[in-house]
């Protein structure tokens, strides 16, 4: 579902160029659990942003779900992302003026145009799955850090996307809650064949995935195939 | 340095009351490394916010550095915090219009009125200690998640506070970088007797601290004395 060939990303800051990705190549099949690991600043978020069509590569080829994403313009990327991808942001990126319930419901209204009664069923079952049912009427500034993270996860899964990009989804969670989230993702992968690509430092996730790519200084320096826990 | 007696915190949201802390008592001596652990939503950030004078308790007594903090008004709390406490926020709370360098320098200018040449020495040595020297001229939206977290840590240590409250300071860091930060804190504790109180899920921190308090549903359900690693 994801094919990357010699992908480069340079951030241009005035006079200075920051080479965040310096030639990354890999192939992730559909339904796989894969993870990128590596030091802080090694390029994990940058790579997930490219796959998730939130940013454009500066060189190389990147194909997601048979679509060459570098051929898409801004509006086409937003539509492609809405149709196929769920993104769990490292800094959550929640909508502050919507409640917990409305944040999860939003993609179903805006992107998929799902009827109201089926939306309610979906939102409530996801909030239950991430342990957030009793927080549903609160706003993002009225919940804890780990609750924000779980809300961001529920929101990414609400449209049953083919591909979920999860940037540090358990960083703010205790072990028991983290395992609950990982188990939820495993269930989706088994039942509807969702592909999950993680950026993480969490050994609980790393030990669960099929493939681990090590990223250092914008290059892949190691690939470990484990075929899942 | 911190004495809590039967501390309560209720968040009032219109008709609904959320009891985040339901009677917490403990005593943390000066120079100690202590940590609060517990499930997401158990009240760790709420407790650190009370100790850090960012919020007021609703019942009980709380004394920090011999000051009864519930007796302070808003401006007195801000001054007390600026004089004695370094706070590492769970969501970093950086100033977006200041560079990395200026974010670390800011407390030295605003609070301590340190002369410019001594400020430069201090800021550069802290940026070096957290591995962020080459990011100094960037803005917070131009650095990675873990780099933001390390910047938030450097900023909290810049005034050599007596007490540092660190809310999940390693959540976004790989192991090697996390150990570098923990080592920096250990060094400050040894050299200038800084007291560190963590809220964390990171076993690397938990195994290093002198005392571990387990918080569940707003109550302390366990106290483990380890006397440091
Ligand atoms: N401003 C607020 N208004 C209402 N409820 C709040 C507010 N802030 C926090 N809460 C609630 O109080 C409880 C404790 O929150 P707190 O942020 O202290 O938890 P935490 O232990 O730090 O969790 P995490 O590990 O997820 O960061 C949570 O259930 C949260 O939803
Ligand atoms: N908008 C930007 N402008 C300039 N440099 C950037 C920008 N965004 C990221 N960078 C730099 O690119 C490098 C890679 O950043 P990235 O966020 O991908 O790292 P990461 O592996 O996700 O790190 P972390 O584990 O800390 O989240 C970092 O050195 C960062 O400072
Ligand atoms: Mg990142
Ligand atoms: Mg918290």
Coordinates of C-alpha atoms and ligand atoms in Angstrom, one line a residue:
Chain A
X1 CA 0.0 0.0 0.0
X2 CA 3.0 2.3 0.4
X3 CA 6.0 2.3 -1.9
X4 CA 8.8 4.8 -1.2
X5 CA 11.8 5.2 -3.6
X6 CA 14.7 7.4 -2.6
X7 CA 12.4 9.9 -0.9
X8 CA 14.0 13.2 0.1
X9 CA 12.6 16.1 2.1
X10 CA 14.4 19.4 2.6
X11 CA 12.9 22.1 4.8
X12 CA 13.9 25.5 3.4
X13 CA 14.3 28.2 6.0
X14 CA 15.4 31.4 4.3
X15 CA 19.1 30.9 3.6
X16 CA 19.3 27.6 5.5
X17 CA 18.3 24.1 4.1
X18 CA 17.4 21.4 6.6
X19 CA 17.7 17.9 5.0
X20 CA 15.2 16.0 7.2
X21 CA 15.0 12.9 4.9
X22 CA 18.0 12.0 2.7
X23 CA 16.9 9.1 0.4
X24 CA 14.4 6.7 2.1
X25 CA 13.2 3.6 0.3
X26 CA 10.8 0.9 1.6
X27 CA 7.6 -1.0 0.7
X28 CA 4.8 -1.7 3.2
X29 CA 2.1 -4.2 2.1
X30 CA -1.6 -3.8 2.9
X31 CA -2.7 -5.0 6.4
X32 CA 0.8 -4.8 7.8
X33 CA 1.8 -3.3 11.2
X34 CA 5.0 -1.3 10.5
X35 CA 6.9 1.1 12.7
X36 CA 9.6 3.7 12.2
X37 CA 11.9 4.1 15.2
X38 CA 14.9 6.4 15.8
X39 CA 16.3 9.3 17.8
X40 CA 14.4 12.5 18.4
X41 CA 14.9 14.6 15.2
X42 CA 15.7 11.7 12.9
X43 CA 12.8 12.3 10.5
X44 CA 9.9 10.1 11.6
X45 CA 7.2 12.8 11.7
X46 CA 8.5 14.2 8.4
X47 CA 8.1 10.9 6.8
X48 CA 4.6 10.2 8.2
X49 CA 3.6 13.7 7.0
X50 CA 4.7 12.9 3.4
X51 CA 2.8 9.5 3.4
X52 CA -0.2 11.3 4.9
X53 CA -0.1 13.9 2.1
X54 CA 0.2 16.7 4.7
X55 CA 3.4 17.8 3.0
X56 CA 5.3 17.3 -0.2
X57 CA 8.5 15.5 -0.8
X58 CA 11.4 17.4 -2.5
X59 CA 12.7 14.4 -4.5
X60 CA 12.1 10.7 -5.1
X61 CA 8.8 8.7 -5.6
X62 CA 6.1 8.0 -3.1
X63 CA 3.0 5.9 -3.9
X64 CA 0.2 5.4 -1.4
X65 CA -2.8 3.0 -2.3
X66 CA -1.6 3.0 -5.9
X67 CA -1.7 6.8 -6.1
X68 CA 1.5 8.7 -6.8
X69 CA 1.0 11.3 -4.1
X70 CA 3.6 13.8 -5.5
X71 CA 1.3 14.2 -8.5
X72 CA -1.5 15.6 -6.4
X73 CA -2.1 19.3 -5.8
X74 CA -3.2 20.7 -2.4
X75 CA -7.0 20.1 -2.7
X76 CA -6.5 16.7 -4.3
X77 CA -4.1 15.7 -1.4
X78 CA -6.7 16.8 1.2
X79 CA -9.4 14.8 -0.6
X80 CA -7.2 11.7 -1.0
X81 CA -6.3 11.9 2.7
X82 CA -9.9 12.2 3.8
X83 CA -10.9 9.2 1.7
X84 CA -8.1 6.8 2.6
X85 CA -6.0 7.9 5.6
X86 CA -6.5 8.3 9.3
X87 CA -3.8 10.4 11.0
X88 CA -2.9 10.5 14.7
X89 CA -0.8 13.6 15.2
X90 CA 2.1 13.8 17.6
X91 CA 0.6 16.9 19.1
X92 CA -3.0 15.6 18.7
X93 CA -4.2 18.6 16.6
X94 CA -7.8 18.5 18.1
X95 CA -10.4 21.1 17.3
X96 CA -10.7 23.2 20.5
X97 CA -14.3 24.4 19.9
X98 CA -15.7 21.0 19.4
X99 CA -16.5 18.6 22.3
X100 CA -14.8 15.2 22.6
X101 CA -17.8 13.6 20.9
X102 CA -17.9 16.2 18.1
X103 CA -14.1 15.8 17.4
X104 CA -14.6 12.1 16.7
X105 CA -17.8 12.7 14.7
X106 CA -16.3 15.5 12.6
X107 CA -14.7 13.3 9.8
X108 CA -17.9 11.4 9.5
X109 CA -19.8 14.6 8.8
X110 CA -17.2 16.4 6.7
X111 CA -15.8 13.6 4.7
X112 CA -18.0 10.6 4.6
X113 CA -21.4 12.2 4.9
X114 CA -22.7 9.3 7.1
X115 CA -26.3 9.6 8.3
X116 CA -26.7 10.8 11.9
X117 CA -27.9 7.6 13.6
X118 CA -25.1 5.6 12.2
X119 CA -22.6 8.3 13.2
X120 CA -23.8 8.1 16.8
X121 CA -23.3 4.4 16.9
X122 CA -19.8 4.7 15.5
X123 CA -18.6 7.6 17.7
X124 CA -19.9 6.0 20.9
X125 CA -18.4 2.6 20.2
X126 CA -15.0 4.2 19.4
X127 CA -15.1 6.4 22.6
X128 CA -15.9 3.2 24.6
X129 CA -13.0 1.4 22.9
X130 CA -10.5 4.1 24.0
X131 CA -12.0 4.4 27.5
X132 CA -13.3 7.9 26.9
X133 CA -17.1 7.5 27.1
X134 CA -17.5 9.6 30.2
X135 CA -15.5 12.5 28.7
X136 CA -17.7 12.9 25.6
X137 CA -19.2 16.3 26.4
X138 CA -16.0 18.0 27.5
X139 CA -13.8 20.2 25.4
X140 CA -10.1 19.4 24.6
X141 CA -8.9 21.9 27.2
X142 CA -10.8 20.1 29.9
X143 CA -9.2 16.6 29.5
X144 CA -5.8 15.2 30.4
X145 CA -2.8 14.7 28.0
X146 CA -3.4 11.0 27.6
X147 CA -7.1 11.6 27.1
X148 CA -6.3 14.0 24.3
X149 CA -4.1 11.4 22.7
X150 CA -6.8 8.8 22.9
X151 CA -9.3 11.2 21.5
X152 CA -6.9 11.8 18.6
X153 CA -6.7 8.1 18.1
X154 CA -10.5 7.6 18.1
X155 CA -10.9 10.4 15.6
X156 CA -8.4 8.8 13.2
X157 CA -10.2 5.5 13.2
X158 CA -13.7 6.8 12.8
X159 CA -13.9 6.6 9.0
X160 CA -12.5 3.0 8.9
X161 CA -9.5 4.2 6.8
X162 CA -7.4 1.7 4.8
X163 CA -4.2 3.3 6.2
X164 CA -3.6 4.7 9.7
X165 CA -0.5 6.8 10.4
X166 CA 0.1 6.9 14.1
X167 CA 2.8 9.4 15.3
X168 CA 3.7 8.4 18.9
X169 CA 0.1 7.3 19.8
X170 CA 1.0 6.0 23.3
X171 CA 3.6 8.6 24.4
X172 CA 1.3 10.0 27.1
X173 CA -0.3 6.7 28.2
X174 CA 0.3 4.4 31.1
X175 CA 1.0 0.8 30.1
X176 CA -2.5 -0.7 30.7
X177 CA -4.2 2.1 28.6
X178 CA -1.5 1.8 25.9
X179 CA -2.1 -2.0 25.6
X180 CA -5.8 -1.2 25.2
X181 CA -5.1 1.1 22.3
X182 CA -2.7 -1.4 20.6
X183 CA -5.2 -4.1 21.0
X184 CA -7.9 -1.9 19.4
X185 CA -5.6 -1.4 16.4
X186 CA -4.8 -5.1 16.2
X187 CA -8.5 -5.8 16.1
X188 CA -9.1 -3.4 13.2
X189 CA -6.2 -4.8 11.3
X190 CA -7.6 -8.3 11.7
X191 CA -11.2 -7.4 11.0
X192 CA -11.0 -4.9 8.2
X193 CA -7.4 -5.2 7.1
X194 CA -6.3 -1.7 8.1
X195 CA -2.6 -1.0 7.5
X196 CA -0.9 0.7 10.5
X197 CA 2.4 2.7 10.3
X198 CA 3.7 4.0 13.6
X199 CA 6.4 6.5 14.5
X200 CA 7.3 5.5 18.1
X201 CA 9.8 5.1 20.9
X202 CA 7.5 2.7 22.8
X203 CA 8.8 -0.8 23.1
X204 CA 5.3 -2.1 23.7
X205 CA 4.4 -1.1 20.1
X206 CA 7.8 -2.1 18.6
X207 CA 7.4 -5.6 20.0
X208 CA 4.0 -5.9 18.4
X209 CA 4.7 -4.8 14.8
X210 CA 5.6 -6.9 11.7
X211 CA 8.4 -4.7 10.5
X212 CA 10.7 -2.2 12.3
X213 CA 12.5 0.5 10.2
X214 CA 15.3 2.3 12.0
X215 CA 15.6 6.0 10.9
X216 CA 18.8 7.9 11.8
X217 CA 19.6 11.4 10.5
X218 CA 17.0 11.1 7.7
X219 CA 18.2 7.6 6.4
X220 CA 17.0 4.1 7.0
X221 CA 19.8 2.4 8.8
X222 CA 18.1 -0.9 9.6
X223 CA 15.1 -3.1 8.8
X224 CA 13.9 -5.8 11.2
X225 CA 11.2 -8.2 10.0
X226 CA 9.3 -9.9 12.9
X227 CA 6.0 -10.9 11.3
X228 CA 4.0 -9.5 14.3
X229 CA 3.9 -10.6 17.9
Chain B
X1 CA 10.0 21.4 50.4
X2 CA 6.5 20.2 49.6
X3 CA 3.9 19.3 52.3
X4 CA 0.4 18.3 51.1
X5 CA -2.4 17.5 53.6
X6 CA -5.7 16.2 52.3
X7 CA -5.5 18.2 49.1
X8 CA -8.7 18.2 47.0
X9 CA -9.3 19.7 43.5
X10 CA -12.7 19.8 41.9
X11 CA -13.0 21.2 38.4
X12 CA -16.4 22.9 38.1
X13 CA -17.9 22.7 34.6
X14 CA -21.3 24.4 34.8
X15 CA -23.6 21.9 36.5
X16 CA -21.0 19.1 36.6
X17 CA -18.3 18.7 39.2
X18 CA -15.2 16.7 38.3
X19 CA -13.3 15.6 41.4
X20 CA -9.7 15.2 40.0
X21 CA -8.0 15.0 43.4
X22 CA -9.9 13.5 46.4
X23 CA -7.7 13.9 49.4
X24 CA -3.9 13.6 48.7
X25 CA -1.3 13.8 51.5
X26 CA 2.5 13.5 51.2
X27 CA 5.8 15.1 52.1
X28 CA 8.7 15.6 49.7
X29 CA 12.0 16.7 51.2
X30 CA 14.5 19.1 49.6
X31 CA 16.8 17.6 47.0
X32 CA 14.7 14.4 46.5
X33 CA 13.7 12.8 43.2
X34 CA 10.1 11.9 43.5
X35 CA 7.6 10.7 40.9
X36 CA 3.8 10.4 40.6
X37 CA 2.7 7.5 38.4
X38 CA -0.8 6.3 37.5
X39 CA -3.3 5.8 34.7
X40 CA -4.2 8.5 32.2
X41 CA -6.7 10.8 33.9
X42 CA -5.7 9.8 37.5
X43 CA -4.8 13.4 38.5
X44 CA -1.0 13.7 38.0
X45 CA -1.0 17.0 35.9
X46 CA -3.7 18.5 38.2
X47 CA -1.4 17.8 41.2
X48 CA 1.7 19.3 39.6
X49 CA -0.3 22.3 38.6
X50 CA -1.3 22.9 42.2
X51 CA 2.3 22.5 43.5
X52 CA 3.4 24.8 40.7
X53 CA 0.9 27.5 41.7
X54 CA -0.7 27.4 38.2
X55 CA -4.0 26.5 39.8
X56 CA -5.7 26.6 43.2
X57 CA -6.7 23.7 45.4
X58 CA -10.4 23.5 46.5
X59 CA -9.7 22.0 49.9
X60 CA -6.8 20.9 52.2
X61 CA -3.3 22.4 52.8
X62 CA -0.4 22.7 50.5
X63 CA 3.0 24.2 51.5
X64 CA 5.8 24.7 49.0
X65 CA 9.3 26.0 50.2
X66 CA 7.7 27.0 53.5
X67 CA 5.0 29.0 51.8
X68 CA 1.3 28.1 52.1
X69 CA 0.5 28.5 48.4
X70 CA -3.3 28.6 48.9
X71 CA -2.8 31.9 50.8
X72 CA -1.3 33.6 47.6
X73 CA -3.4 35.6 45.2
X74 CA -2.9 35.3 41.4
X75 CA 0.0 37.8 41.1
X76 CA 1.7 36.5 44.2
X77 CA 1.5 32.9 42.8
X78 CA 3.1 34.1 39.5
X79 CA 5.9 35.8 41.4
X80 CA 6.4 32.8 43.7
X81 CA 6.5 30.4 40.8
X82 CA 9.0 32.6 38.9
X83 CA 11.3 32.8 41.9
X84 CA 11.4 29.2 43.0
X85 CA 9.9 26.8 40.4
X86 CA 10.8 25.4 37.0
X87 CA 7.8 23.8 35.2
X88 CA 8.1 21.4 32.3
X89 CA 4.6 21.3 30.8
X90 CA 3.1 18.1 29.3
X91 CA 2.2 20.0 26.2
X92 CA 5.5 22.1 26.3
X93 CA 3.8 25.5 26.3
X94 CA 6.5 27.2 24.3
X95 CA 6.3 30.8 23.1
X96 CA 5.8 30.5 19.3
X97 CA 7.1 33.9 18.3
X98 CA 10.4 33.4 20.1
X99 CA 13.3 31.3 18.8
X100 CA 14.6 28.2 20.6
X101 CA 17.4 30.4 22.1
X102 CA 14.9 33.1 23.1
X103 CA 12.5 30.6 24.8
X104 CA 15.3 29.4 27.1
X105 CA 16.5 33.0 27.7
X106 CA 13.1 34.4 28.4
X107 CA 12.9 33.5 32.2
X108 CA 16.3 35.0 32.7
X109 CA 15.2 38.3 31.2
X110 CA 11.7 38.4 32.6
X111 CA 12.2 37.0 36.1
X112 CA 15.7 37.1 37.2
X113 CA 17.1 40.2 35.3
X114 CA 20.4 38.5 34.7
X115 CA 23.0 40.6 32.6
X116 CA 23.2 39.7 28.9
X117 CA 26.7 38.0 28.8
X118 CA 25.9 35.7 31.7
X119 CA 22.5 34.9 30.1
X120 CA 24.2 33.8 26.9
X121 CA 26.6 31.5 28.8
X122 CA 23.7 29.9 30.6
X123 CA 21.4 29.5 27.6
X124 CA 24.1 28.0 25.4
X125 CA 25.3 25.5 28.1
X126 CA 21.7 24.3 28.6
X127 CA 21.0 23.9 24.9
X128 CA 24.2 21.9 24.6
X129 CA 23.2 19.7 27.6
X130 CA 19.8 18.8 26.0
X131 CA 21.4 18.3 22.5
X132 CA 19.7 21.3 20.9
X133 CA 22.6 23.7 20.1
X134 CA 22.2 23.5 16.4
X135 CA 18.4 24.3 16.6
X136 CA 18.9 27.6 18.5
X137 CA 17.7 30.0 15.8
X138 CA 14.6 28.0 14.8
X139 CA 11.1 28.6 15.9
X140 CA 9.0 26.0 17.9
X141 CA 7.0 25.2 14.8
X142 CA 10.2 24.3 12.9
X143 CA 11.4 21.6 15.3
X144 CA 10.4 18.0 16.1
X145 CA 8.1 16.9 19.0
X146 CA 11.0 15.6 21.1
X147 CA 13.0 18.7 20.3
X148 CA 10.1 20.8 21.7
X149 CA 10.1 18.7 24.8
X150 CA 13.8 19.2 25.3
X151 CA 13.4 22.9 24.8
X152 CA 10.7 23.0 27.4
X153 CA 13.1 21.2 29.8
X154 CA 16.0 23.6 29.1
X155 CA 13.7 26.5 29.7
X156 CA 12.6 25.2 33.1
X157 CA 16.2 24.7 34.3
X158 CA 17.5 28.0 33.1
X159 CA 16.8 30.0 36.4
X160 CA 18.4 27.2 38.6
X161 CA 15.1 26.8 40.5
X162 CA 14.9 25.1 43.9
X163 CA 12.1 22.9 42.6
X164 CA 11.4 21.5 39.2
X165 CA 8.0 20.0 38.3
X166 CA 8.4 17.8 35.2
X167 CA 5.2 16.6 33.6
X168 CA 6.0 13.6 31.3
X169 CA 9.4 15.1 30.3
X170 CA 10.5 12.1 28.3
X171 CA 7.2 11.0 26.6
X172 CA 8.5 12.0 23.1
X173 CA 12.1 11.0 23.5
X174 CA 14.0 7.9 22.4
X175 CA 15.9 6.0 25.1
X176 CA 19.3 7.5 24.6
X177 CA 18.0 11.1 24.6
X178 CA 15.8 10.4 27.6
X179 CA 18.8 9.1 29.6
X180 CA 20.7 12.2 28.6
X181 CA 17.9 14.4 30.1
X182 CA 17.6 12.2 33.3
X183 CA 21.4 12.4 33.7
X184 CA 21.2 16.3 33.4
X185 CA 18.6 16.4 36.1
X186 CA 20.6 14.1 38.4
X187 CA 23.6 16.4 37.9
X188 CA 21.6 19.4 39.0
X189 CA 20.2 17.6 42.0
X190 CA 23.7 16.6 43.1
X191 CA 25.4 19.9 42.4
X192 CA 22.8 22.5 43.5
X193 CA 20.3 20.3 45.4
X194 CA 17.4 20.8 43.1
X195 CA 14.2 18.9 44.0
X196 CA 12.6 17.1 41.1
X197 CA 8.9 16.0 41.1
X198 CA 7.9 14.0 38.0
X199 CA 4.6 12.9 36.5
X200 CA 5.5 10.0 34.3
X201 CA 4.7 6.6 32.7
X202 CA 8.4 6.2 31.8
X203 CA 10.0 3.2 33.6
X204 CA 13.5 4.8 32.9
X205 CA 12.5 7.7 35.2
X206 CA 10.6 5.6 37.7
X207 CA 13.6 3.3 38.3
X208 CA 15.8 6.4 39.0
X209 CA 13.7 8.2 41.6
X210 CA 13.9 8.1 45.4
X211 CA 10.1 7.8 46.0
X212 CA 7.2 6.7 43.7
X213 CA 3.7 7.7 44.6
X214 CA 0.9 5.8 42.8
X215 CA -2.1 8.0 41.9
X216 CA -5.4 6.3 40.9
X217 CA -8.7 8.2 40.5
X218 CA -7.4 11.2 42.4
X219 CA -6.1 9.3 45.5
X220 CA -2.6 8.1 46.4
X221 CA -2.9 4.3 46.5
X222 CA 0.7 3.4 47.0
X223 CA 4.1 4.8 48.2
X224 CA 7.4 3.1 47.2
X225 CA 10.6 4.3 48.8
X226 CA 13.7 3.4 46.7
X227 CA 16.2 6.0 47.8
X228 CA 17.4 6.6 44.2
X229 CA 19.0 4.2 41.7
Ligands
LIG1 N1 -10.1 21.9 33.1 C1 -10.7 20.7 33.4 N2 -12.0 20.6 33.5 C2 -12.6 19.5 33.8 N3 -12.0 18.3 34.0 C3 -10.7 18.3 33.9 C4 -9.9 19.5 33.6 N4 -8.6 19.2 33.5 C5 -8.5 17.9 33.8 N5 -9.8 17.4 34.0 C6 -10.1 15.9 34.4 O1 -9.5 15.6 35.6 C7 -8.9 14.3 35.5 C8 -7.4 14.4 35.9 O2 -6.8 15.0 34.8 P1 -5.2 15.1 34.8 O3 -4.8 15.9 33.6 O4 -4.7 15.6 36.1 O5 -4.7 13.6 34.6 P2 -3.3 12.9 34.3 O6 -3.1 12.0 35.4 O7 -2.3 14.0 34.2 O8 -3.5 12.2 33.0 P3 -2.5 11.9 31.7 O9 -1.6 10.8 32.2 O10 -3.5 11.4 30.7 O11 -1.8 13.1 31.4 C9 -9.2 13.8 34.1 O12 -10.3 12.8 34.1 C10 -9.5 15.0 33.3 O13 -10.5 14.7 32.3
LIG2 N1 9.2 23.1 9.6 C1 10.5 22.7 9.7 N2 11.4 23.6 9.4 C2 12.7 23.3 9.6 N3 13.2 22.2 10.1 C3 12.2 21.3 10.5 C4 10.9 21.5 10.3 N4 10.2 20.4 10.8 C5 11.1 19.6 11.3 N5 12.3 20.1 11.1 C6 13.6 19.4 11.4 O1 13.7 18.2 10.7 C7 14.3 17.2 11.5 C8 13.3 16.0 11.6 O2 12.1 16.4 12.3 P1 11.0 15.3 12.6 O3 9.9 16.0 13.3 O4 10.6 14.5 11.4 O5 11.7 14.3 13.6 P2 11.2 13.1 14.5 O6 11.9 11.9 14.2 O7 9.7 13.0 14.4 O8 11.5 13.5 16.0 P3 10.8 13.3 17.4 O9 11.0 11.9 17.8 O10 11.5 14.3 18.3 O11 9.4 13.7 17.2 C9 14.5 17.8 12.9 O12 15.8 18.1 13.1 C10 13.7 19.1 12.9 O13 14.3 20.1 13.7
LIG3 MG1 8.1 13.4 15.7
LIG4 MG1 -1.1 14.6 32.6

